[in-house]
C-alpha positions as a Markdown table, in Angstrom:
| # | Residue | x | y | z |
|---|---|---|---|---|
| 1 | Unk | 15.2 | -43.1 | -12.1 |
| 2 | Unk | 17.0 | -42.5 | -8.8 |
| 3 | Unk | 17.6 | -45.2 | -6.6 |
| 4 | Unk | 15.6 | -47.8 | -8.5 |
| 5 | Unk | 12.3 | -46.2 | -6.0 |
| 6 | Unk | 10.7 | -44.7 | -9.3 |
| 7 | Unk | 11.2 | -41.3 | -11.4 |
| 8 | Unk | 12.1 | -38.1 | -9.8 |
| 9 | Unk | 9.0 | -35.3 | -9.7 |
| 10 | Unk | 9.0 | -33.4 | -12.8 |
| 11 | Unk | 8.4 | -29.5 | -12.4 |
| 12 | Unk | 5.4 | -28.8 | -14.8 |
| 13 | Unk | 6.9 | -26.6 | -17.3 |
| 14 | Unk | 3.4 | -25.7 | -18.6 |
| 15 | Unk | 0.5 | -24.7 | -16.3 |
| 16 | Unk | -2.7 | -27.3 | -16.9 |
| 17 | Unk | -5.3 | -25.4 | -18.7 |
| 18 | Unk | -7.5 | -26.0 | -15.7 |
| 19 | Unk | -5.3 | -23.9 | -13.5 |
| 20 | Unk | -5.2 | -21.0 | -16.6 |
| 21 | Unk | -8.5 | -21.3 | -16.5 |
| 22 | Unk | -9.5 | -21.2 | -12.9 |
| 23 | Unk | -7.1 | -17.8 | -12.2 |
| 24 | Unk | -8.8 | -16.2 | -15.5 |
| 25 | Unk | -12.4 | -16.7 | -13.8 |
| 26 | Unk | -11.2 | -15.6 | -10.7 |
| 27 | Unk | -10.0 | -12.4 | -11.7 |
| 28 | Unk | -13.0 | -11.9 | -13.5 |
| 29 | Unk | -15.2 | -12.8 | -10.4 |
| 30 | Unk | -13.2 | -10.1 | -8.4 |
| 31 | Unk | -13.7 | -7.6 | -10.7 |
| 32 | Unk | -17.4 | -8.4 | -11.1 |
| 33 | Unk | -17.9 | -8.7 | -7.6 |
| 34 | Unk | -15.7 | -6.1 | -6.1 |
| 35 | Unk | -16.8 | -3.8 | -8.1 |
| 36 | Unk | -13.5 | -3.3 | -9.7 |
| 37 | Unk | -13.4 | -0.3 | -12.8 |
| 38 | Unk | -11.3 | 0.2 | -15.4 |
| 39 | Unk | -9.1 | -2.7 | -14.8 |
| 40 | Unk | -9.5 | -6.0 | -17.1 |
| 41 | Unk | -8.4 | -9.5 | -15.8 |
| 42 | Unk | -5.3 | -9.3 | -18.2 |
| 43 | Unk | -4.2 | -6.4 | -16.2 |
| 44 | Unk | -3.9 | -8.4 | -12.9 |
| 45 | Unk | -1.0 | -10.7 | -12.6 |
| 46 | Unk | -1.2 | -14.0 | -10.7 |
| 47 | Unk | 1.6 | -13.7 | -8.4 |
| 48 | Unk | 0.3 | -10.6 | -7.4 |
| 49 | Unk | -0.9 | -9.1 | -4.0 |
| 50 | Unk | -4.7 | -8.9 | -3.7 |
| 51 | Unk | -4.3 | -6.7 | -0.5 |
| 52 | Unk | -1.8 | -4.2 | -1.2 |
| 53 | Unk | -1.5 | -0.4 | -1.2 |
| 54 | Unk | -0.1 | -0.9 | -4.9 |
| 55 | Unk | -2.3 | -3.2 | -6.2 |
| 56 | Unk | -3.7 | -2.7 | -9.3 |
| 57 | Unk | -7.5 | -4.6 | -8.0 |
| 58 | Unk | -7.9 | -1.5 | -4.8 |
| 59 | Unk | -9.5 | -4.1 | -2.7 |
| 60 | Unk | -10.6 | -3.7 | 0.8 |
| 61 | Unk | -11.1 | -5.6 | 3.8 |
| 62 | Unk | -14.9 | -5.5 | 3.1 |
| 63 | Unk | -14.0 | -6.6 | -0.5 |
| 64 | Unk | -12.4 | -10.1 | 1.3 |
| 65 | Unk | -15.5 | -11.1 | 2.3 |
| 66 | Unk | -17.7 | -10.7 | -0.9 |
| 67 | Unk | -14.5 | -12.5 | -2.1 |
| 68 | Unk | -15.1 | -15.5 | 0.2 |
| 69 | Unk | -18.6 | -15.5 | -0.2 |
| 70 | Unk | -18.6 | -15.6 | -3.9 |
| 71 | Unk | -16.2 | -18.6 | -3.5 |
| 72 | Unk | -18.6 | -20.6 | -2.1 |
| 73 | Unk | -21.2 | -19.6 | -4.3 |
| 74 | Unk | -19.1 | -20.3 | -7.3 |
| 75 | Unk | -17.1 | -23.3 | -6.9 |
| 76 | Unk | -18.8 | -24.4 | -3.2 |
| 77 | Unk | -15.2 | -23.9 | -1.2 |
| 78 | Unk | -15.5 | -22.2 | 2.2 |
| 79 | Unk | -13.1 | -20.4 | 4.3 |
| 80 | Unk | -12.2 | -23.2 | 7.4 |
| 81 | Unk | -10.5 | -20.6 | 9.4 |
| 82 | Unk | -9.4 | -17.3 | 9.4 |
| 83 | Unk | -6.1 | -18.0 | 10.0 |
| 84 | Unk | -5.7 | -19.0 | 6.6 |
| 85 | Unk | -7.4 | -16.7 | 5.3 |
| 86 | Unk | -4.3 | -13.9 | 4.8 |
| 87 | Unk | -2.5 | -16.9 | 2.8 |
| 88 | Unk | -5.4 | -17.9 | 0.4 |
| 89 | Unk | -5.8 | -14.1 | -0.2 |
| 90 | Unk | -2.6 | -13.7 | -0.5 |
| 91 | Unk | -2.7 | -13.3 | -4.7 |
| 92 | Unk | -5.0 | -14.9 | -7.3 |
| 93 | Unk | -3.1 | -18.0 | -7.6 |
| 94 | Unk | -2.7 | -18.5 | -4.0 |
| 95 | Unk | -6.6 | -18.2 | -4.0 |
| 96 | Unk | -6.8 | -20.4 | -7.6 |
| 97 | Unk | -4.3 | -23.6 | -5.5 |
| 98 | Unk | -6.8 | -23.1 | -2.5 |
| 99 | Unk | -9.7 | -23.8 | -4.9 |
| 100 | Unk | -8.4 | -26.7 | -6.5 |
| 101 | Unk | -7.2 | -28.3 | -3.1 |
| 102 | Unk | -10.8 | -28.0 | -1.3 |
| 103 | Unk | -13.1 | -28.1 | -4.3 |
| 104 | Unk | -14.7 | -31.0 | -5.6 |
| 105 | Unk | -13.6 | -32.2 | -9.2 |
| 106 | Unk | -17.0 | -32.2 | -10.5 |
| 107 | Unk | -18.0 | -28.3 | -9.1 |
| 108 | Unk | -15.0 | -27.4 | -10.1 |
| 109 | Unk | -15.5 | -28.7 | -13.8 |
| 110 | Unk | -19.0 | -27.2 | -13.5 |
| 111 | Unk | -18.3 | -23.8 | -12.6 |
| 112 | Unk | -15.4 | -23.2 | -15.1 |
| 113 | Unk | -18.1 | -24.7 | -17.8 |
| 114 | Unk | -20.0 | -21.5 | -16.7 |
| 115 | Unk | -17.5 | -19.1 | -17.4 |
């Protein structure tokens, strides 16, 4: 304890199983809705660009927004503003922390029940 004002943050040295398996159903709802051929959601890493000329998922700009939209279908999160936007995208697990941020617990819970 530092200071006598309570333990010091501890890093997680293990990701929750929630957040494995949130970035698992999210590479598999890119590659179902995008479309996405001969690439299996083992193949996409979570740090990785989305939106790059070498990414392994080929997504568009068009591909962004049946991203989006499958979002809020899925786990009922919109897109606030487009500013953002390039950030959330940025990689699955920029997309995945998004997710958990705005979602609600019990959609959230629901939707990865689904998968």
């Amino acid at each position: 304890m530092p200071d006598g004002l309570g333990a010091a943050p501890r890093a997680p040295s293990v990701m929750e199983p929630v957040d494995q398996a949130l970035r698992e159903d999210l590479k598999k709802l890119i590659i179902r809705v995008c479309d996405v051929r001969g690439i299996s959601p083992g193949q996409v890493a979570d740090e990785a660009p989305m939106f790059s000329a070498d990414s392994v998922l080929g997504l568009t700009s068009l591909d962004a927004i049946e991203i989006a939209v499958a979002v809020e279908r899925e786990y009922k999160v919109k897109m606030k503003n487009v500013s953002s936007a390039r950030e959330v995208f940025a990689s699955v697990a920029a997309l995945a922390e998004h997710i958990r941020r705005e979602a609600d617990p019990a959609e959230l819970a629901k939707a990865l029940a689904k998968s």
